Amino acid sequence: MRHPFKTFALASCVLSLLLLTSTYAQKHSPQPQSHGIIIANMDTSVVPGDDFYLYANGAWIQRTPIPPDRSRIGVFSKLADLTEKQTKGIIETISKSKSAEGSETRQIADLYASFMDEKGIESRGFAPLKPHLEAIAAIKNKQELARALGESLRADVDPLNNTNFHTANLFGLWTAPGFEDSDHYAAYLLQGGVELPSRDYYLSDTPRMKDVRAKYHDHVVAMLKLAGFTDPEARAGRIVDLEHSIAEKQQSLADNEDIHKANNTWKQSDFAAKAPGLDWKQFFAGAGLDKQEQFTVWQPAAFTGEAALVESAPLEAWKDWLAYHLIEDYSDFLPKAVADEEFNFFDKILTGTPSQRPRWQRGIGLVNRFLGDALGKIYAKKYFPPKAKEEADAMVANLIASFRKRIEALPWMAPATKAEAQKKLDTLYVGIGYPESWHDYSGYEVKAD
């Protein structure tokens, strides 16, 4: 998935350890700790009622530069920097050891090495993508197109996470407890199809958005040229026009967040009637979901509109769209000119980030993304001692005990309601630091080249 706010997520384990590790280190540090409001960080020239954020933080903002490889900075940035340095040390140590073939430590070392091998990446050029681009070029009709669109479907969206609502694939998949049956997981389908952050980037007539669209067109042309496509200007025009048409069919961000409009159950047999134009049988077969009986469709109108576009838009436009999206998906792992062009538009132009992060940091992000539990397991052993976990567990136990007392003391809650609240508290699961079981990567193949 590509979008301007993309970032490689740190391993879930590492992320969950950040604050706990820092808290443990501070608590057991011999240095004295201070608490309270830091007056020097405030800007008292600002009227609190006008802008409380600047009133509380203005002086700190004025004297704190944002590093050139970021679009924002805060307290968690400092924790993330510390974790990255610690993780780098772990990976470097692993890389120097001679781990057994197929072991998790060997997988970590080989994956990191593959990304850091810039010379090897340059020598291969677009060869790794060639079979996939050839498969797209060989699509002969809309049935084959539907299957290819289905093959692109990923579990890459989360409507409860504003930073992960977007997918550049035609549609996105989310699995979560059902609206009507929370005891079972449901398959949710969400709108997608555009590379820019939202439909507003295509539809708004503000000077800023018009400028972004012009630069986006130039970016698409540049990416197609780097990939060796003929007639990149015409192809880019078709791609951008198609994305504009898709954006017109999409639901607004405000409507997306209204979950009362999202509870729409469609049986697989309903799609042909409710969203004609796309060969849904081929789509679901390509996605590996042909045995899934029903879905929750988050934005029905978008599905109807986008399916109709599959039928009405020229096949060649869709093939160009698929090829360009594939290149964007893998731009971080292609030669430097491609990665730089992708960064120049999505990060420098869209988010105002002047410089790309050092390659070693991006390499750590890659390992965290694909081998997060394997790396998190080692990190936890080294930086999250059992003593810290014991203290965190005790803190949570105290919080739960406090909840119980508060529920019983509520004067406005009926006894029956209190009993239900206590039952909910009994089912509360709290995960501290790392999971009880780790992901198994034995079926994941990694090669250092």
Short mmCIF file of C-alpha atoms in Angstrom, two decimals:
data_model
loop_
_atom_site.label_atom_id
_atom_site.label_comp_id
_atom_site.label_asym_id
_atom_site.label_seq_id
_atom_site.Cartn_x
_atom_site.Cartn_y
_atom_site.Cartn_z
CA MET A 1 0.00 0.00 0.00
CA ARG A 2 1.36 3.41 -0.93
CA HIS A 3 0.24 6.75 0.44
CA PRO A 4 1.99 9.96 1.52
CA PHE A 5 1.71 9.28 5.20
CA LYS A 6 3.21 5.83 4.84
CA THR A 7 5.83 4.70 7.27
CA PHE A 8 7.21 1.32 8.11
CA ALA A 9 5.61 0.42 11.43
CA LEU A 10 7.89 -0.76 14.17
CA ALA A 11 7.28 -4.30 15.31
CA SER A 12 4.15 -4.54 17.41
CA CYS A 13 6.22 -5.97 20.24
CA VAL A 14 8.82 -3.22 20.02
CA LEU A 15 6.15 -0.54 19.94
CA SER A 16 4.44 -1.92 23.00
CA LEU A 17 7.75 -2.00 24.82
CA LEU A 18 8.73 1.60 24.05
CA LEU A 19 6.98 3.37 26.89
CA LEU A 20 7.32 0.54 29.37
CA THR A 21 11.07 0.24 28.78
CA SER A 22 11.56 3.98 29.09
CA THR A 23 9.47 4.12 32.27
CA TYR A 24 11.39 1.23 33.81
CA ALA A 25 14.75 2.79 32.91
CA GLN A 26 13.76 6.16 34.36
CA LYS A 27 12.39 4.66 37.53
CA HIS A 28 15.57 2.73 38.20
CA SER A 29 17.91 5.50 37.09
CA PRO A 30 20.06 7.15 39.79
CA GLN A 31 19.27 10.57 38.29
CA PRO A 32 16.61 12.60 40.12
CA GLN A 33 13.26 12.90 38.35
CA SER A 34 11.23 16.10 38.14
CA HIS A 35 7.49 16.37 37.59
CA GLY A 36 4.93 19.02 36.82
CA ILE A 37 4.26 21.64 34.14
CA ILE A 38 7.32 23.03 32.35
CA ILE A 39 6.53 26.74 32.25
CA ALA A 40 9.38 27.40 29.81
CA ASN A 41 7.55 25.40 27.15
CA MET A 42 4.51 27.68 27.25
CA ASP A 43 3.82 30.73 25.11
CA THR A 44 1.87 33.02 27.43
CA SER A 45 1.53 35.64 24.69
CA VAL A 46 -1.15 33.40 23.17
CA VAL A 47 -4.65 33.66 24.61
CA PRO A 48 -5.59 30.16 25.87
CA GLY A 49 -9.11 30.47 24.55
CA ASP A 50 -7.80 31.25 21.06
CA ASP A 51 -5.29 28.41 20.76
CA PHE A 52 -4.66 26.34 23.86
CA TYR A 53 -2.18 24.07 22.06
CA LEU A 54 0.14 26.97 21.23
CA TYR A 55 -0.43 28.47 24.66
CA ALA A 56 0.76 25.24 26.31
CA ASN A 57 3.53 24.32 23.84
CA GLY A 58 4.37 27.39 21.77
CA ALA A 59 7.81 28.14 23.24
CA TRP A 60 8.87 24.50 22.89
CA ILE A 61 7.70 24.46 19.27
CA GLN A 62 9.64 27.63 18.47
CA ARG A 63 12.94 26.33 19.81
CA THR A 64 12.62 22.70 18.69
CA PRO A 65 13.64 22.05 15.08
CA ILE A 66 12.02 19.19 13.18
CA PRO A 67 14.75 16.92 11.75
CA PRO A 68 14.92 17.09 7.94
CA ASP A 69 13.94 13.43 7.55
CA ARG A 70 10.60 13.87 9.37
CA SER A 71 7.36 15.77 9.02
CA ARG A 72 6.66 15.82 12.77
CA ILE A 73 8.37 15.22 16.12
CA GLY A 74 7.28 14.55 19.68
CA VAL A 75 8.10 12.62 22.82
CA PHE A 76 7.44 9.29 21.11
CA SER A 77 9.96 10.25 18.41
CA LYS A 78 12.65 10.23 21.07
CA LEU A 79 11.54 6.82 22.29
CA ALA A 80 11.43 5.51 18.72
CA ASP A 81 14.96 6.82 18.07
CA LEU A 82 16.22 5.00 21.15
CA THR A 83 14.48 1.79 20.12
CA GLU A 84 15.85 2.02 16.57
CA LYS A 85 19.42 2.35 17.85
CA GLN A 86 18.93 -0.59 20.19
CA THR A 87 17.37 -2.63 17.37
CA LYS A 88 20.22 -1.74 15.02
CA GLY A 89 22.66 -3.10 17.58
CA ILE A 90 20.67 -6.34 17.80
CA ILE A 91 20.62 -6.79 14.03
CA GLU A 92 24.33 -6.00 13.66
CA THR A 93 25.16 -8.56 16.34
CA ILE A 94 22.94 -11.14 14.66
CA SER A 95 24.49 -10.41 11.27
CA LYS A 96 27.97 -11.16 12.59
CA SER A 97 26.91 -14.52 14.01
CA LYS A 98 26.66 -17.63 11.87
CA SER A 99 23.05 -18.55 12.51
CA ALA A 100 21.63 -21.78 11.17
CA GLU A 101 19.92 -21.72 7.77
CA GLY A 102 16.19 -21.09 8.22
CA SER A 103 16.47 -19.89 11.83
CA GLU A 104 14.72 -16.68 12.83
CA THR A 105 18.02 -14.94 13.51
CA ARG A 106 19.26 -15.93 10.04
CA GLN A 107 16.02 -14.65 8.53
CA ILE A 108 16.49 -11.29 10.27
CA ALA A 109 20.12 -11.00 9.13
CA ASP A 110 19.33 -12.01 5.53
CA LEU A 111 16.31 -9.71 5.18
CA TYR A 112 18.28 -6.73 6.48
CA ALA A 113 21.24 -7.60 4.24
CA SER A 114 19.00 -7.84 1.18
CA PHE A 115 17.73 -4.31 1.72
CA MET A 116 21.18 -2.88 2.48
CA ASP A 117 22.65 -4.39 -0.70
CA GLU A 118 22.24 -1.23 -2.78
CA LYS A 119 24.73 -2.40 -5.41
CA GLY A 120 22.79 -5.62 -5.94
CA ILE A 121 19.50 -3.76 -6.16
CA GLU A 122 20.91 -1.37 -8.77
CA SER A 123 22.29 -4.24 -10.85
CA ARG A 124 18.89 -5.98 -11.01
CA GLY A 125 16.94 -2.88 -11.98
CA PHE A 126 13.31 -3.74 -12.73
CA ALA A 127 14.03 -7.44 -13.33
CA PRO A 128 12.27 -8.55 -10.10
CA LEU A 129 9.05 -6.86 -11.28
CA LYS A 130 9.30 -7.94 -14.91
CA PRO A 131 7.20 -11.15 -14.59
CA HIS A 132 4.44 -9.24 -12.82
CA LEU A 133 4.45 -6.38 -15.32
CA GLU A 134 4.36 -8.89 -18.18
CA ALA A 135 1.37 -10.62 -16.57
CA ILE A 136 -0.48 -7.30 -16.44
CA ALA A 137 0.40 -6.53 -20.06
CA ALA A 138 -0.97 -9.94 -21.09
CA ILE A 139 -4.48 -9.27 -19.69
CA LYS A 140 -6.81 -9.74 -22.68
CA ASN A 141 -10.30 -8.97 -21.36
CA LYS A 142 -12.35 -7.69 -18.43
CA GLN A 143 -12.70 -11.18 -16.93
CA GLU A 144 -8.92 -11.51 -16.66
CA LEU A 145 -8.81 -7.94 -15.36
CA ALA A 146 -11.30 -8.82 -12.61
CA ARG A 147 -9.12 -11.73 -11.50
CA ALA A 148 -6.02 -9.51 -11.47
CA LEU A 149 -7.87 -6.92 -9.40
CA GLY A 150 -8.86 -9.66 -6.97
CA GLU A 151 -5.26 -10.83 -6.72
CA SER A 152 -4.30 -7.33 -5.59
CA LEU A 153 -6.72 -7.38 -2.63
CA ARG A 154 -4.92 -7.14 0.69
CA ALA A 155 -5.88 -6.96 4.35
CA ASP A 156 -4.41 -3.46 4.33
CA VAL A 157 -7.16 -1.25 5.76
CA ASP A 158 -8.56 -0.51 9.21
CA PRO A 159 -11.54 1.87 9.41
CA LEU A 160 -10.95 2.36 13.14
CA ASN A 161 -7.43 3.67 12.49
CA ASN A 162 -7.42 7.00 10.66
CA THR A 163 -3.87 6.48 9.39
CA ASN A 164 -4.78 3.16 7.77
CA PHE A 165 -8.12 3.92 6.13
CA HIS A 166 -6.60 4.21 2.68
CA THR A 167 -5.71 1.55 0.11
CA ALA A 168 -4.37 2.16 -3.37
CA ASN A 169 -5.81 -1.21 -4.46
CA LEU A 170 -9.28 -1.14 -5.96
CA PHE A 171 -10.73 -2.41 -2.68
CA GLY A 172 -9.32 -3.21 0.75
CA LEU A 173 -10.02 -6.04 3.19
CA TRP A 174 -10.37 -5.76 6.97
CA THR A 175 -11.12 -8.62 9.36
CA ALA A 176 -12.67 -7.82 12.73
CA PRO A 177 -15.58 -8.86 14.98
CA GLY A 178 -18.89 -8.49 13.21
CA PHE A 179 -21.29 -5.63 13.80
CA GLU A 180 -24.11 -8.01 14.74
CA ASP A 181 -22.06 -10.96 16.00
CA SER A 182 -19.02 -9.87 17.98
CA ASP A 183 -18.19 -13.48 18.85
CA HIS A 184 -17.12 -14.15 15.26
CA TYR A 185 -14.89 -12.34 12.80
CA ALA A 186 -16.36 -10.77 9.68
CA ALA A 187 -14.82 -9.85 6.33
CA TYR A 188 -15.19 -6.12 5.70
CA LEU A 189 -14.59 -4.61 2.27
CA LEU A 190 -13.65 -0.94 1.89
CA GLN A 191 -13.29 1.42 -1.05
CA GLY A 192 -9.91 2.13 -2.61
CA GLY A 193 -8.14 2.73 -5.90
CA VAL A 194 -6.28 6.04 -5.59
CA GLU A 195 -2.69 6.79 -4.65
CA LEU A 196 -3.28 10.28 -3.23
CA PRO A 197 -4.47 10.45 0.41
CA SER A 198 -8.19 10.93 -0.23
CA ARG A 199 -10.80 11.83 -2.83
CA ASP A 200 -10.45 15.52 -1.96
CA TYR A 201 -7.00 15.61 -3.56
CA TYR A 202 -8.67 14.82 -6.89
CA LEU A 203 -11.89 16.78 -6.54
CA SER A 204 -10.99 19.97 -4.65
CA ASP A 205 -10.46 23.12 -6.72
CA THR A 206 -8.22 24.93 -4.22
CA PRO A 207 -4.91 26.22 -5.63
CA ARG A 208 -3.00 23.83 -3.36
CA MET A 209 -4.85 20.75 -4.65
CA LYS A 210 -4.57 21.83 -8.27
CA ASP A 211 -0.83 22.18 -7.79
CA VAL A 212 -0.61 18.75 -6.15
CA ARG A 213 -2.51 17.16 -9.04
CA ALA A 214 -0.18 18.72 -11.61
CA LYS A 215 2.87 17.49 -9.73
CA TYR A 216 1.29 14.09 -9.26
CA HIS A 217 0.85 13.76 -13.03
CA ASP A 218 4.53 14.62 -13.47
CA HIS A 219 5.43 12.03 -10.85
CA VAL A 220 3.45 9.30 -12.62
CA VAL A 221 5.21 10.19 -15.89
CA ALA A 222 8.60 10.00 -14.17
CA MET A 223 7.88 6.59 -12.63
CA LEU A 224 6.73 5.15 -15.97
CA LYS A 225 9.84 6.52 -17.70
CA LEU A 226 12.08 4.93 -15.08
CA ALA A 227 10.28 1.63 -15.63
CA GLY A 228 10.90 1.86 -19.39
CA PHE A 229 7.29 2.29 -20.53
CA THR A 230 6.63 3.73 -23.98
CA ASP A 231 4.48 6.85 -24.33
CA PRO A 232 4.59 7.67 -20.58
CA GLU A 233 2.74 10.99 -20.98
CA ALA A 234 -0.35 9.37 -22.51
CA ARG A 235 -0.28 6.50 -20.04
CA ALA A 236 0.04 8.89 -17.09
CA GLY A 237 -2.92 10.87 -18.39
CA ARG A 238 -5.05 7.71 -18.50
CA ILE A 239 -3.95 6.69 -14.99
CA VAL A 240 -4.65 10.06 -13.39
CA ASP A 241 -7.98 10.39 -15.20
CA LEU A 242 -9.00 6.92 -14.02
CA GLU A 243 -8.07 7.73 -10.42
CA HIS A 244 -10.08 10.95 -10.70
CA SER A 245 -13.09 8.91 -11.84
CA ILE A 246 -12.58 6.49 -8.95
CA ALA A 247 -12.40 9.41 -6.50
CA GLU A 248 -15.74 10.69 -7.81
CA LYS A 249 -17.31 7.36 -6.83
CA GLN A 250 -15.79 7.24 -3.37
CA GLN A 251 -17.46 8.21 -0.12
CA SER A 252 -16.16 11.23 1.82
CA LEU A 253 -13.93 10.78 4.85
CA ALA A 254 -16.67 12.19 7.08
CA ASP A 255 -19.16 9.59 5.83
CA ASN A 256 -16.53 6.84 6.16
CA GLU A 257 -16.29 7.51 9.88
CA ASP A 258 -20.04 7.14 10.41
CA ILE A 259 -20.19 3.46 11.32
CA HIS A 260 -23.99 3.53 11.25
CA LYS A 261 -23.71 3.75 7.46
CA ALA A 262 -21.18 0.92 7.27
CA ASN A 263 -23.20 -2.06 8.48
CA ASN A 264 -24.18 -3.43 5.07
CA THR A 265 -24.14 -7.20 4.73
CA TRP A 266 -23.86 -8.49 1.17
CA LYS A 267 -23.83 -12.15 0.31
CA GLN A 268 -21.33 -13.04 -2.36
CA SER A 269 -24.25 -13.67 -4.70
CA ASP A 270 -25.49 -10.07 -4.14
CA PHE A 271 -22.48 -8.33 -5.66
CA ALA A 272 -23.39 -8.96 -9.31
CA ALA A 273 -26.80 -7.31 -8.81
CA LYS A 274 -25.78 -4.55 -6.40
CA ALA A 275 -22.50 -3.63 -8.08
CA PRO A 276 -22.64 -4.75 -11.73
CA GLY A 277 -19.74 -4.22 -14.10
CA LEU A 278 -17.06 -6.21 -12.31
CA ASP A 279 -16.90 -9.99 -12.73
CA TRP A 280 -17.16 -10.67 -9.01
CA LYS A 281 -16.77 -14.42 -9.40
CA GLN A 282 -13.35 -13.87 -10.96
CA PHE A 283 -12.52 -11.14 -8.45
CA PHE A 284 -13.21 -13.30 -5.41
CA ALA A 285 -11.43 -16.27 -6.98
CA GLY A 286 -8.35 -14.11 -7.55
CA ALA A 287 -8.53 -12.89 -3.96
CA GLY A 288 -8.85 -16.42 -2.59
CA LEU A 289 -12.23 -15.53 -1.11
CA ASP A 290 -14.49 -17.59 -3.39
CA LYS A 291 -15.68 -19.62 -0.38
CA GLN A 292 -16.47 -16.58 1.77
CA GLU A 293 -20.26 -16.47 1.84
CA GLN A 294 -20.82 -12.87 2.93
CA PHE A 295 -19.08 -9.55 3.49
CA THR A 296 -19.77 -6.28 5.27
CA VAL A 297 -19.51 -3.57 2.61
CA TRP A 298 -18.47 -0.31 4.27
CA GLN A 299 -19.35 2.02 1.38
CA PRO A 300 -22.00 0.43 -0.88
CA ALA A 301 -22.27 3.39 -3.27
CA ALA A 302 -18.52 3.35 -3.87
CA PHE A 303 -18.60 -0.34 -4.69
CA THR A 304 -21.44 0.18 -7.14
CA GLY A 305 -19.64 3.11 -8.75
CA GLU A 306 -16.19 1.53 -8.91
CA ALA A 307 -17.54 -1.75 -10.29
CA ALA A 308 -19.29 0.20 -13.04
CA LEU A 309 -15.98 1.91 -13.86
CA VAL A 310 -14.31 -1.46 -14.38
CA GLU A 311 -16.83 -2.05 -17.17
CA SER A 312 -16.87 1.43 -18.69
CA ALA A 313 -13.20 2.50 -18.55
CA PRO A 314 -10.92 1.16 -21.32
CA LEU A 315 -9.02 -2.04 -20.58
CA GLU A 316 -5.71 -0.37 -21.47
CA ALA A 317 -6.32 2.34 -18.85
CA TRP A 318 -6.84 -0.31 -16.18
CA LYS A 319 -3.69 -2.16 -17.27
CA ASP A 320 -1.65 1.05 -17.05
CA TRP A 321 -3.22 1.70 -13.62
CA LEU A 322 -2.28 -1.79 -12.38
CA ALA A 323 1.29 -1.48 -13.66
CA TYR A 324 1.84 1.94 -12.13
CA HIS A 325 0.38 0.87 -8.77
CA LEU A 326 2.63 -2.19 -8.76
CA ILE A 327 5.69 0.02 -9.28
CA GLU A 328 4.60 2.31 -6.44
CA ASP A 329 4.07 -0.70 -4.17
CA TYR A 330 7.67 -1.80 -4.61
CA SER A 331 9.41 1.54 -5.15
CA ASP A 332 11.31 1.30 -1.84
CA PHE A 333 12.99 -1.88 -3.05
CA LEU A 334 13.85 -0.78 -6.59
CA PRO A 335 16.89 1.21 -7.80
CA LYS A 336 17.70 4.49 -6.06
CA ALA A 337 16.28 6.69 -8.83
CA VAL A 338 12.85 5.09 -8.35
CA ALA A 339 12.92 5.28 -4.55
CA ASP A 340 14.09 8.90 -4.73
CA GLU A 341 11.32 9.88 -7.15
CA GLU A 342 8.71 8.23 -4.92
CA PHE A 343 10.09 10.03 -1.87
CA ASN A 344 10.29 13.36 -3.69
CA PHE A 345 6.57 13.38 -4.39
CA PHE A 346 4.91 11.53 -1.53
CA ASP A 347 7.16 12.81 1.25
CA LYS A 348 8.84 16.01 0.12
CA ILE A 349 5.93 17.55 -1.83
CA LEU A 350 2.97 16.18 0.11
CA THR A 351 4.25 16.18 3.69
CA GLY A 352 7.12 18.69 3.51
CA THR A 353 9.80 16.22 4.60
CA PRO A 354 13.07 17.48 3.03
CA SER A 355 15.29 14.40 3.43
CA GLN A 356 14.89 10.66 3.28
CA ARG A 357 15.71 8.68 6.41
CA PRO A 358 19.06 6.87 6.43
CA ARG A 359 18.92 3.51 4.71
CA TRP A 360 19.74 1.59 7.89
CA GLN A 361 16.64 3.01 9.57
CA ARG A 362 14.48 2.03 6.60
CA GLY A 363 16.08 -1.41 6.73
CA ILE A 364 15.11 -1.81 10.37
CA GLY A 365 11.58 -0.77 9.46
CA LEU A 366 11.52 -3.47 6.80
CA VAL A 367 12.61 -6.18 9.24
CA ASN A 368 10.04 -4.97 11.79
CA ARG A 369 7.36 -5.09 9.11
CA PHE A 370 7.96 -8.66 7.99
CA LEU A 371 9.71 -10.33 10.94
CA GLY A 372 8.39 -8.19 13.79
CA ASP A 373 7.80 -10.94 16.32
CA ALA A 374 11.15 -12.59 15.66
CA LEU A 375 12.92 -9.29 16.28
CA GLY A 376 10.59 -8.31 19.13
CA LYS A 377 11.34 -11.57 20.93
CA ILE A 378 15.05 -10.75 21.01
CA TYR A 379 14.39 -7.12 21.93
CA ALA A 380 12.15 -8.11 24.84
CA LYS A 381 14.75 -10.48 26.22
CA LYS A 382 17.43 -7.79 26.10
CA TYR A 383 15.56 -4.61 27.00
CA PHE A 384 12.40 -5.63 28.88
CA PRO A 385 13.51 -7.62 31.94
CA PRO A 386 11.05 -9.83 33.87
CA LYS A 387 11.17 -7.35 36.75
CA ALA A 388 9.70 -4.62 34.52
CA LYS A 389 6.93 -6.93 33.34
CA GLU A 390 6.11 -7.88 36.92
CA GLU A 391 5.79 -4.21 37.91
CA ALA A 392 3.60 -3.44 34.88
CA ASP A 393 1.37 -6.44 35.65
CA ALA A 394 1.01 -5.25 39.25
CA MET A 395 0.12 -1.75 38.09
CA VAL A 396 -2.61 -3.09 35.82
CA ALA A 397 -3.95 -5.34 38.60
CA ASN A 398 -4.26 -2.25 40.81
CA LEU A 399 -6.10 -0.39 38.07
CA ILE A 400 -8.60 -3.24 37.66
CA ALA A 401 -9.13 -3.40 41.42
CA SER A 402 -9.78 0.34 41.43
CA PHE A 403 -12.32 -0.07 38.62
CA ARG A 404 -14.16 -2.67 40.70
CA LYS A 405 -14.40 -0.33 43.68
CA ARG A 406 -15.56 2.57 41.54
CA ILE A 407 -18.27 0.49 39.87
CA GLU A 408 -19.64 -0.59 43.24
CA ALA A 409 -19.57 2.99 44.54
CA LEU A 410 -21.53 4.52 41.64
CA PRO A 411 -24.78 5.90 43.09
CA TRP A 412 -26.55 6.18 39.73
CA MET A 413 -25.97 2.60 38.58
CA ALA A 414 -28.55 -0.10 39.37
CA PRO A 415 -27.32 -3.36 41.01
CA ALA A 416 -28.09 -5.38 37.87
CA THR A 417 -26.11 -2.94 35.72
CA LYS A 418 -23.20 -3.06 38.18
CA ALA A 419 -23.20 -6.83 37.91
CA GLU A 420 -22.98 -6.61 34.12
CA ALA A 421 -20.15 -4.06 34.40
CA GLN A 422 -18.23 -6.37 36.73
CA LYS A 423 -18.74 -9.25 34.28
CA LYS A 424 -17.25 -7.11 31.52
CA LEU A 425 -14.31 -6.36 33.76
CA ASP A 426 -13.84 -10.11 34.30
CA THR A 427 -13.41 -10.58 30.56
CA LEU A 428 -10.88 -7.76 30.18
CA TYR A 429 -7.64 -8.97 28.59
CA VAL A 430 -4.50 -6.93 29.15
CA GLY A 431 -1.35 -7.72 27.21
CA ILE A 432 1.83 -6.33 28.73
CA GLY A 433 5.00 -5.92 26.68
CA TYR A 434 4.81 -9.00 24.49
CA PRO A 435 2.36 -11.80 23.63
CA GLU A 436 2.04 -15.20 25.25
CA SER A 437 2.75 -16.83 21.89
CA TRP A 438 4.92 -15.54 19.06
CA HIS A 439 4.28 -15.62 15.33
CA ASP A 440 5.80 -18.63 13.57
CA TYR A 441 8.00 -17.66 10.61
CA SER A 442 9.07 -21.18 9.65
CA GLY A 443 7.09 -20.94 6.40
CA TYR A 444 8.62 -17.59 5.44
CA GLU A 445 11.55 -17.79 3.05
CA VAL A 446 14.25 -15.12 3.09
CA LYS A 447 17.32 -14.89 0.85
CA ALA A 448 20.17 -12.47 1.47
CA ASP A 449 20.33 -11.69 -2.26
#
